PDB file of C-alpha atoms and ligand atoms in Angstrom:
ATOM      1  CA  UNK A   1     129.887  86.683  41.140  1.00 47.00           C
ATOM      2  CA  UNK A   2     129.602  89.086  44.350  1.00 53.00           C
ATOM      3  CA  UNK A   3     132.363  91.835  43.257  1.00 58.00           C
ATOM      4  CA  UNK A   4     133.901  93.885  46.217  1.00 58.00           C
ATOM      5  CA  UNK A   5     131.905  97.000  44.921  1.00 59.00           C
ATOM      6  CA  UNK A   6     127.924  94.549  44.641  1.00 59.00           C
ATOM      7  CA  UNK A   7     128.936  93.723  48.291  1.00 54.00           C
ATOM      8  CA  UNK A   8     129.523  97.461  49.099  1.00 53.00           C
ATOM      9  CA  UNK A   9     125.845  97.997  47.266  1.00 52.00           C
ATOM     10  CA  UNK A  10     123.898  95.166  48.973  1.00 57.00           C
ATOM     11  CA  UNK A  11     125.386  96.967  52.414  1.00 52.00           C
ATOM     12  CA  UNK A  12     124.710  99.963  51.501  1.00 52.00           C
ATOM     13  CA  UNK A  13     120.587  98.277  50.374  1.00 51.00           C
ATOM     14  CA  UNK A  14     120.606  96.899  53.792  1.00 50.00           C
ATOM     15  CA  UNK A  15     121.333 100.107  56.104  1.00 49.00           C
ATOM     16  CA  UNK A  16     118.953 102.142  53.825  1.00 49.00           C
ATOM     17  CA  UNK A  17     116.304  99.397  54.224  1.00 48.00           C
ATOM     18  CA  UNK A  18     117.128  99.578  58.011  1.00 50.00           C
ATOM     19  CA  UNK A  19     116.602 102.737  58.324  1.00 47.00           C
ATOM     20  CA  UNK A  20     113.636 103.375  56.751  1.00 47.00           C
ATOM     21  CA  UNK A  21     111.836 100.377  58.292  1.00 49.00           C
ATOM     22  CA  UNK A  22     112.817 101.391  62.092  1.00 50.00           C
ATOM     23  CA  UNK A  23     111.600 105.445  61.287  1.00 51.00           C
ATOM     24  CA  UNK A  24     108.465 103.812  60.217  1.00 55.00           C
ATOM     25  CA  UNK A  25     107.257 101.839  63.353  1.00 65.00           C
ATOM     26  CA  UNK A  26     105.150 104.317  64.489  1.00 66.00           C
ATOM     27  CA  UNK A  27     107.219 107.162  64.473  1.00 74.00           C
ATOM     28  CA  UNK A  28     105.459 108.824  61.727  1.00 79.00           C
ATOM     29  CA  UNK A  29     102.681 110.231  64.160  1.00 80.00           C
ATOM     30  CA  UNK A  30     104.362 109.890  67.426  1.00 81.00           C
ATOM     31  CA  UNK A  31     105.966 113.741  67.983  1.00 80.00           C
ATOM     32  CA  UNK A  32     107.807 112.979  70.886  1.00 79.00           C
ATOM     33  CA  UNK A  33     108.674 110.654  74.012  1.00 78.00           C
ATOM     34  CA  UNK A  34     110.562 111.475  76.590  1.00 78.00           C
ATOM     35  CA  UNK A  35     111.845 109.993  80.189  1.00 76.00           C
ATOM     36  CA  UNK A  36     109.759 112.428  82.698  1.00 70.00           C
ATOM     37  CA  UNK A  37     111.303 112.377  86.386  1.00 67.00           C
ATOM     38  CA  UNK A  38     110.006 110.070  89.003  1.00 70.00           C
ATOM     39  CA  UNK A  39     111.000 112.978  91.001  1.00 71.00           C
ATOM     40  CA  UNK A  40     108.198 115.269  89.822  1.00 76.00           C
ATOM     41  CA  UNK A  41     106.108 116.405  92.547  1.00 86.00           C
ATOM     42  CA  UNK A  42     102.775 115.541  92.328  1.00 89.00           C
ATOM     43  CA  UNK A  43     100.844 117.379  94.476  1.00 93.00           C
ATOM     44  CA  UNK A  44      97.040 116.455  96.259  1.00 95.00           C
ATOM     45  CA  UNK A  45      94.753 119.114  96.610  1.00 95.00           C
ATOM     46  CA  UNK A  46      91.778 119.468  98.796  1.00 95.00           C
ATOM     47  CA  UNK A  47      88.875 121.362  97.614  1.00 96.00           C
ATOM     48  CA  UNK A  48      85.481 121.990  99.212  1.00 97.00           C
ATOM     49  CA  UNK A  49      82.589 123.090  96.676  1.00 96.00           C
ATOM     50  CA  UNK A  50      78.520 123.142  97.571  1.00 98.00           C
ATOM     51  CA  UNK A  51      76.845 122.121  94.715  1.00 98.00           C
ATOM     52  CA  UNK A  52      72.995 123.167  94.196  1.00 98.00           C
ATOM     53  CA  UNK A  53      70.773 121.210  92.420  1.00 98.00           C
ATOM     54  CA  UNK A  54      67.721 123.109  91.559  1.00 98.00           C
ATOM     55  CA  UNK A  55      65.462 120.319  90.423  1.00 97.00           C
ATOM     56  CA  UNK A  56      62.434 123.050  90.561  1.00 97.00           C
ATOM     57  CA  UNK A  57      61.679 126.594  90.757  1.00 95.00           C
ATOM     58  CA  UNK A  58      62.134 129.370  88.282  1.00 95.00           C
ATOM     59  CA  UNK A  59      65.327 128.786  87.063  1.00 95.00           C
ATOM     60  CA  UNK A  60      66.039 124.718  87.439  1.00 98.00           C
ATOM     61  CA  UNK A  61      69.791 123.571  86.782  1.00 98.00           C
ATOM     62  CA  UNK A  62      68.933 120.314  86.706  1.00 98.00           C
ATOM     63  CA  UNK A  63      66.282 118.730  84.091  1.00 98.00           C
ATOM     64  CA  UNK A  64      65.045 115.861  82.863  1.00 98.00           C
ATOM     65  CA  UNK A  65      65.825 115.138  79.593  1.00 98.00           C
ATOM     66  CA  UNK A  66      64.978 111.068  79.326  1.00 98.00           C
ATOM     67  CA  UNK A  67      63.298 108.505  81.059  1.00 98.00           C
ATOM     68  CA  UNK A  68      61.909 105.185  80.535  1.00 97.00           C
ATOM     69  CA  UNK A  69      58.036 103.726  80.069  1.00 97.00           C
ATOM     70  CA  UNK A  70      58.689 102.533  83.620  1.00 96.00           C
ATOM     71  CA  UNK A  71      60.793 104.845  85.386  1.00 97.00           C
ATOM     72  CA  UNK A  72      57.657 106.430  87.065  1.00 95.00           C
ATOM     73  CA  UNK A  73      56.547 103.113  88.305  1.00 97.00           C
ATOM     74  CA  UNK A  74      60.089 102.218  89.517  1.00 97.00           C
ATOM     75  CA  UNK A  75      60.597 103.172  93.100  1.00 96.00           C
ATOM     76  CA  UNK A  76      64.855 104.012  92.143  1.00 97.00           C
ATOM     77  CA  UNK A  77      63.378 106.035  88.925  1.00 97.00           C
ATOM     78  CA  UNK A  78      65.640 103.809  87.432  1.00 98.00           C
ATOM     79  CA  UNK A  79      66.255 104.844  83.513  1.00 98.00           C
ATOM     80  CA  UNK A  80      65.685 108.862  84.688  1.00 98.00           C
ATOM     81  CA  UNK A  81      68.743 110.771  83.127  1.00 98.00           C
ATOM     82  CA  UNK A  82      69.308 114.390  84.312  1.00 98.00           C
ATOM     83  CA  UNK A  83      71.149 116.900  82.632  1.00 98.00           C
ATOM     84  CA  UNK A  84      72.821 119.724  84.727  1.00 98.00           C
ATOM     85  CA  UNK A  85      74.698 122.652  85.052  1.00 98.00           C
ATOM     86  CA  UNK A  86      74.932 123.510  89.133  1.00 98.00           C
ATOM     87  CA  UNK A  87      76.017 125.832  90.517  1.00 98.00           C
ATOM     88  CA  UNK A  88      79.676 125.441  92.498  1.00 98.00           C
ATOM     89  CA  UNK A  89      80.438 128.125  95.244  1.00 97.00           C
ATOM     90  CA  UNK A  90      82.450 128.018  98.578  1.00 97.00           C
ATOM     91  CA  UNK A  91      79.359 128.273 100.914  1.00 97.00           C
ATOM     92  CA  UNK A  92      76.432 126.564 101.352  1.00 97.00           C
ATOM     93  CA  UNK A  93      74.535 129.772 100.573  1.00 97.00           C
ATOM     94  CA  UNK A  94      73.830 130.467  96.961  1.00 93.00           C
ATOM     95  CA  UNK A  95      75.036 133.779  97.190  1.00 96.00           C
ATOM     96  CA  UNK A  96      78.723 132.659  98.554  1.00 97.00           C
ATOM     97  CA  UNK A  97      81.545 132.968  96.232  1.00 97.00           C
ATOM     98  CA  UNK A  98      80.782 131.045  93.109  1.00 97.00           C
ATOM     99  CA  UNK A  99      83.878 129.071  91.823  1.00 97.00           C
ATOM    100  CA  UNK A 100      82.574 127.230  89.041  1.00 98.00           C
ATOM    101  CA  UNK A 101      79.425 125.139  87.423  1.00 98.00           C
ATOM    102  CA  UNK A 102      79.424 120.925  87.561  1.00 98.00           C
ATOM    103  CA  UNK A 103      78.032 120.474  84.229  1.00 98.00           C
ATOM    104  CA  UNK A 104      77.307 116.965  82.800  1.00 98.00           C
ATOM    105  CA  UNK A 105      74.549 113.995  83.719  1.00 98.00           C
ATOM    106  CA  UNK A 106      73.392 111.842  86.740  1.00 98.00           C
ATOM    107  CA  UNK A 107      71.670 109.020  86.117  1.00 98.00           C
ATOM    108  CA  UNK A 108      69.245 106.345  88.154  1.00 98.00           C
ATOM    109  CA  UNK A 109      71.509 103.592  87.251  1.00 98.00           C
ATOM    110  CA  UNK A 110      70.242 100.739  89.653  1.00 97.00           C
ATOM    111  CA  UNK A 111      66.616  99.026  90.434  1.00 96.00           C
ATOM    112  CA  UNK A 112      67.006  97.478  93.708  1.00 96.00           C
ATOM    113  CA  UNK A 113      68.228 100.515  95.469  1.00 95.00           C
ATOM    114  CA  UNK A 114      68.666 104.807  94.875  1.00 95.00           C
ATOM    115  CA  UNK A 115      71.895 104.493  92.528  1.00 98.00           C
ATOM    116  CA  UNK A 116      73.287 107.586  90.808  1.00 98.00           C
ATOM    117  CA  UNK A 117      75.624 107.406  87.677  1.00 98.00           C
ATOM    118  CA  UNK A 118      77.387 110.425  88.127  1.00 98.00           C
ATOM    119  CA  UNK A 119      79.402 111.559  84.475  1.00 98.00           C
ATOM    120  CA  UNK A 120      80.328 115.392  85.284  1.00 98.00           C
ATOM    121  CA  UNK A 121      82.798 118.214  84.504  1.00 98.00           C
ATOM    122  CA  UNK A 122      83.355 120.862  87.501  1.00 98.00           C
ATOM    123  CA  UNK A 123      84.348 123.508  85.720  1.00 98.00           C
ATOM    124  CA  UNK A 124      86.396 126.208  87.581  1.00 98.00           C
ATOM    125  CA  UNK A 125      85.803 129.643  86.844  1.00 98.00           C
ATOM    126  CA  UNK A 126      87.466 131.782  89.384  1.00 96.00           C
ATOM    127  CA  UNK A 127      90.823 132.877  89.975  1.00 94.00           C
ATOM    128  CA  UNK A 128      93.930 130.793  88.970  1.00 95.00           C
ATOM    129  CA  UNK A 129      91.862 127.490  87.916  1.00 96.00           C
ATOM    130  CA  UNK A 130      89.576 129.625  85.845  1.00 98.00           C
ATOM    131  CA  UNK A 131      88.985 127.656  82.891  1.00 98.00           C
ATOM    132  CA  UNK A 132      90.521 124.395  84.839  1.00 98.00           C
ATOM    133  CA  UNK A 133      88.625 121.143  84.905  1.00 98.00           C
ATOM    134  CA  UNK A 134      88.268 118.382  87.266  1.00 98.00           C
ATOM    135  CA  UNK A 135      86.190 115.275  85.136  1.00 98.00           C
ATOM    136  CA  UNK A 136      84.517 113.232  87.445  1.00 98.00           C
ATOM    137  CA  UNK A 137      82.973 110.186  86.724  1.00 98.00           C
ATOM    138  CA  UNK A 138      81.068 107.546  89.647  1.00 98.00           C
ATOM    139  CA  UNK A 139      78.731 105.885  91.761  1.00 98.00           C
ATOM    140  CA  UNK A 140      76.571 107.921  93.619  1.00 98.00           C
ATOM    141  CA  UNK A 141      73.976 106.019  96.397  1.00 97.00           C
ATOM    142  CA  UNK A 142      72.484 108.843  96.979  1.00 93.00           C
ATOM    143  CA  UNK A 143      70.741 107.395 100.624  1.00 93.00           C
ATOM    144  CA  UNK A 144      74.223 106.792 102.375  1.00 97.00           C
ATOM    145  CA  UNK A 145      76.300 109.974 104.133  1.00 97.00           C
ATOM    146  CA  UNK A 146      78.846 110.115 102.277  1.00 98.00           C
ATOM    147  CA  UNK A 147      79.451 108.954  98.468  1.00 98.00           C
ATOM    148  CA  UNK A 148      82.992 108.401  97.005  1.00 98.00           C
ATOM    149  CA  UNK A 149      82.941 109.093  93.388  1.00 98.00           C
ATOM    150  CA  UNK A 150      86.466 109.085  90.906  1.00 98.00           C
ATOM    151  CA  UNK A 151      88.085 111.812  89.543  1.00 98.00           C
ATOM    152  CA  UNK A 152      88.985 110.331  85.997  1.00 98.00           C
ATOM    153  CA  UNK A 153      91.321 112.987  84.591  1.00 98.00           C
ATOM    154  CA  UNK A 154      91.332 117.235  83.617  1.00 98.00           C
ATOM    155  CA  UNK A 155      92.580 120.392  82.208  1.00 98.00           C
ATOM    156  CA  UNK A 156      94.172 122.997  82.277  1.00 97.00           C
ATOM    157  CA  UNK A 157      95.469 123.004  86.455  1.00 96.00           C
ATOM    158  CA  UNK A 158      94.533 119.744  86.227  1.00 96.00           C
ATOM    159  CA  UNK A 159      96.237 118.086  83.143  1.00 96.00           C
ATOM    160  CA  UNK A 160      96.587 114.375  84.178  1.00 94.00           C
ATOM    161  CA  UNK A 161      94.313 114.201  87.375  1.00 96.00           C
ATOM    162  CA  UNK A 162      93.338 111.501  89.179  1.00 96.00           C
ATOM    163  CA  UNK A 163      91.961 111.449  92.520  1.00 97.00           C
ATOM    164  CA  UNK A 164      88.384 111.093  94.215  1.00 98.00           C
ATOM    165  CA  UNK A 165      85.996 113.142  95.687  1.00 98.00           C
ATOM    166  CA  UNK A 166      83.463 112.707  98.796  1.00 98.00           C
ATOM    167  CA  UNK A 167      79.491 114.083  98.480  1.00 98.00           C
ATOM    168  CA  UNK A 168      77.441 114.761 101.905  1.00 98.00           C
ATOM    169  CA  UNK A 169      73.873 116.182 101.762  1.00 98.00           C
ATOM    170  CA  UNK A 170      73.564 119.323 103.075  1.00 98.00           C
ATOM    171  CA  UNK A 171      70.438 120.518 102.563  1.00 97.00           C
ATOM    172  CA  UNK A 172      67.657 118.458 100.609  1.00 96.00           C
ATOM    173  CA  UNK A 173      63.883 119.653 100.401  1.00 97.00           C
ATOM    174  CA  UNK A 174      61.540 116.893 100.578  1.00 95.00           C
ATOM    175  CA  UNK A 175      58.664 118.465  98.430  1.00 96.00           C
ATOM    176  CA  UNK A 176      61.316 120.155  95.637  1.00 96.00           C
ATOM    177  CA  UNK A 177      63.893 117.742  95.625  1.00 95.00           C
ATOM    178  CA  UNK A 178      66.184 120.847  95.453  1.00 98.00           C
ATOM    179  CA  UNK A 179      69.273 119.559  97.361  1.00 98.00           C
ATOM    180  CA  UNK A 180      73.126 121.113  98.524  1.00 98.00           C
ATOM    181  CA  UNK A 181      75.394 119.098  98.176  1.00 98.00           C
ATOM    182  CA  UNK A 182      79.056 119.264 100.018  1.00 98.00           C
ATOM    183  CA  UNK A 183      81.487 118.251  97.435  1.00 98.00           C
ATOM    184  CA  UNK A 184      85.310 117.600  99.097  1.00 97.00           C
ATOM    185  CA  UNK A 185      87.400 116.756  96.331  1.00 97.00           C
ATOM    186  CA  UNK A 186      91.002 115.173  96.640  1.00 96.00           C
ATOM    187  CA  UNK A 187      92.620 115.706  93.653  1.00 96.00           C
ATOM    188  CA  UNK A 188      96.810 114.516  92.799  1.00 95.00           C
ATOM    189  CA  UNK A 189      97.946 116.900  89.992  1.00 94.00           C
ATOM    190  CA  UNK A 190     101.263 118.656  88.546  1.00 90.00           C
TER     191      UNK A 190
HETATM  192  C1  NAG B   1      56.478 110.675  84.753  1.00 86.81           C
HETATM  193  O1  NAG B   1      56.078 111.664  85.671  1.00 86.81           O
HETATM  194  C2  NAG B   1      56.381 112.996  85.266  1.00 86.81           C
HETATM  195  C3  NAG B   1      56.042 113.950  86.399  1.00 86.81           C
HETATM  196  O2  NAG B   1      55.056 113.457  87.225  1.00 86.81           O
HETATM  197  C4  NAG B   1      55.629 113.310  83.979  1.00 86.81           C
HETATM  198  O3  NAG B   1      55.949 114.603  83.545  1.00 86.81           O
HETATM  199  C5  NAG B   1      56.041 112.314  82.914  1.00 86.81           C
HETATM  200  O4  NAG B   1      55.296 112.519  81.731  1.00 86.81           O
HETATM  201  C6  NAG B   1      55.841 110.884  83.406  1.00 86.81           C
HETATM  202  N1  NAG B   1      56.439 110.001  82.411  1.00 86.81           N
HETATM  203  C7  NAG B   1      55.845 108.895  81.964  1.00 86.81           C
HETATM  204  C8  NAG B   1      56.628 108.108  80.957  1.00 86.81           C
HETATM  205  O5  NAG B   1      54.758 108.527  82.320  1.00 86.81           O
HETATM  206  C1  NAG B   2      68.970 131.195  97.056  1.00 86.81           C
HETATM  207  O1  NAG B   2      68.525 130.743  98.305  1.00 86.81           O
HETATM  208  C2  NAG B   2      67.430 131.474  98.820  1.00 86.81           C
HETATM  209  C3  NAG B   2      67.182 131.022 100.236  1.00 86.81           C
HETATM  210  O2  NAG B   2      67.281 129.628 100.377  1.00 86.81           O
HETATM  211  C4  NAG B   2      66.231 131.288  97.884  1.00 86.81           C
HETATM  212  O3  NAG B   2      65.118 132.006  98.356  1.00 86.81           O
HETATM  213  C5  NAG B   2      66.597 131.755  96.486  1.00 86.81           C
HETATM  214  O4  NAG B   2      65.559 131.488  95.575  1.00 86.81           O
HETATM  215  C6  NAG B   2      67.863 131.068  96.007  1.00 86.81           C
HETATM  216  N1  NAG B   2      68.297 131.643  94.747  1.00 86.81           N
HETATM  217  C7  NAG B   2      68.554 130.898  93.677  1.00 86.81           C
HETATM  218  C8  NAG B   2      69.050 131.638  92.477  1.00 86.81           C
HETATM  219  O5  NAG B   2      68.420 129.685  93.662  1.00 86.81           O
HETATM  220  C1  NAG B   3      87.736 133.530  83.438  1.00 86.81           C
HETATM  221  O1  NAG B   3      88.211 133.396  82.112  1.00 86.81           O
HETATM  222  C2  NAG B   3      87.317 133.925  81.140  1.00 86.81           C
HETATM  223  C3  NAG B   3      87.852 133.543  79.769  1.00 86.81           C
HETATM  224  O2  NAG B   3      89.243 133.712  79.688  1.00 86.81           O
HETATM  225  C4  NAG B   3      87.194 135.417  81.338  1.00 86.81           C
HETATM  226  O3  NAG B   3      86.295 135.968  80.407  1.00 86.81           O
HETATM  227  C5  NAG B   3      86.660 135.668  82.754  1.00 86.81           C
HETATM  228  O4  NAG B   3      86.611 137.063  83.015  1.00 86.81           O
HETATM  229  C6  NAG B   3      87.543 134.990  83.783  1.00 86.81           C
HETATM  230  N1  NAG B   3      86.894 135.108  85.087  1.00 86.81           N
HETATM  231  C7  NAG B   3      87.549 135.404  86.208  1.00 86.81           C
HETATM  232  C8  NAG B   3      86.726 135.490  87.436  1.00 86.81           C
HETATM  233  O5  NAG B   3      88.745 135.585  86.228  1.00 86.81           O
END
């Protein structure tokens, strides 16, 4: 028999269960969500960086650290994997006004032709962006002018970045493999 006051309880069951089922989809780790204006201005920045790569000399920034049985033999060096930690200034000089260090990997990534994979972190150190990052992450062929490469996200300045930048040889010697690189970098951030 459902008495007025089992109805009132089976209610009662019902909200409770409610409520403790819909604060349990998810919400347990999620600490907060929240409408964010489409009216925020993003903003694109244009940077220009040179970025040395000293493959040899005294003090290299840029070393091997794998290869493969064949990567000598291949004409790309395809399976070479460089680690590096270049120098970033404003100049093409190495004594112009360092702004930060691209740190991270290239690769020989392709066997038919020169094909960098490029997996880096420029890492500002001067002024305002000091301790900023712009994560970049691409396809380097490093034969052609100019080579568009992604910007895949950041820190700091840069919290949700997305972007690309452009790389020109600037200076490459032919014995050393030491190269400059012009780095313009188009970056949409908050
Ligand atoms: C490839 O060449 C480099 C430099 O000439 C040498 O140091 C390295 O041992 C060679 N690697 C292989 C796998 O033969
Ligand atoms: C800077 O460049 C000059 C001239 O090209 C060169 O002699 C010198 O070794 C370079 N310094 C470094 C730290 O790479
Ligand atoms: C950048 O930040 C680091 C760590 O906060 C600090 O030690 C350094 O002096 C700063 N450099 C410049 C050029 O502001």
């Amino acid at each position: 028999m459902a008495t007025p006051t089992s109805i009132f309880c089976s209610l009662l069951l019902l909200l409770f269960l409610s409520c403790v089922t819909s604060s349990d989809q998810g919400n347990a780790y999620l600490i907060s969500s929240r409408i964010v204006s489409r009216a925020t201005a993003e903003k694109q920045s244009h940077f220009r960086f040179y970025f040395h790569d000293i493959v040899r000399g005294p003090n290299p920034t840029a070393i091997t650290v794998a290869e493969a049985p064949g990567t000598n033999a291949s004409a790309t060096l395809f399976g070479l994997v460089v680690m590096i930690d270049d120098l970033l200034t404003t100049g093409p000089e190495n004594n112009s006004r360092s702004v930060g260090r691209a740190q991270g990997f290239y690769a020989s990534a392709e066997i038919e032709k020169m094909g960098l994979l490029m997996a880096m972190n420029f890492v500002f150190t001067d002024g305002k962006y000091n301790g900023s990052i712009i994560a970049i992450l691409g396809h380097n062929e490093l034969l052609s002018p100019v080579r568009e490469m992604s910007i895949v996200g950041g820190r700091g300045m840069f919290r949700f970045a997305h972007g690309y930048v452009q790389a020109r040889t600037h200076w490459m010697d032919q014995n050393t493999h030491n190269a400059i690189v012009e780095y313009n970098i188009f970056v949409n951030h908050y």
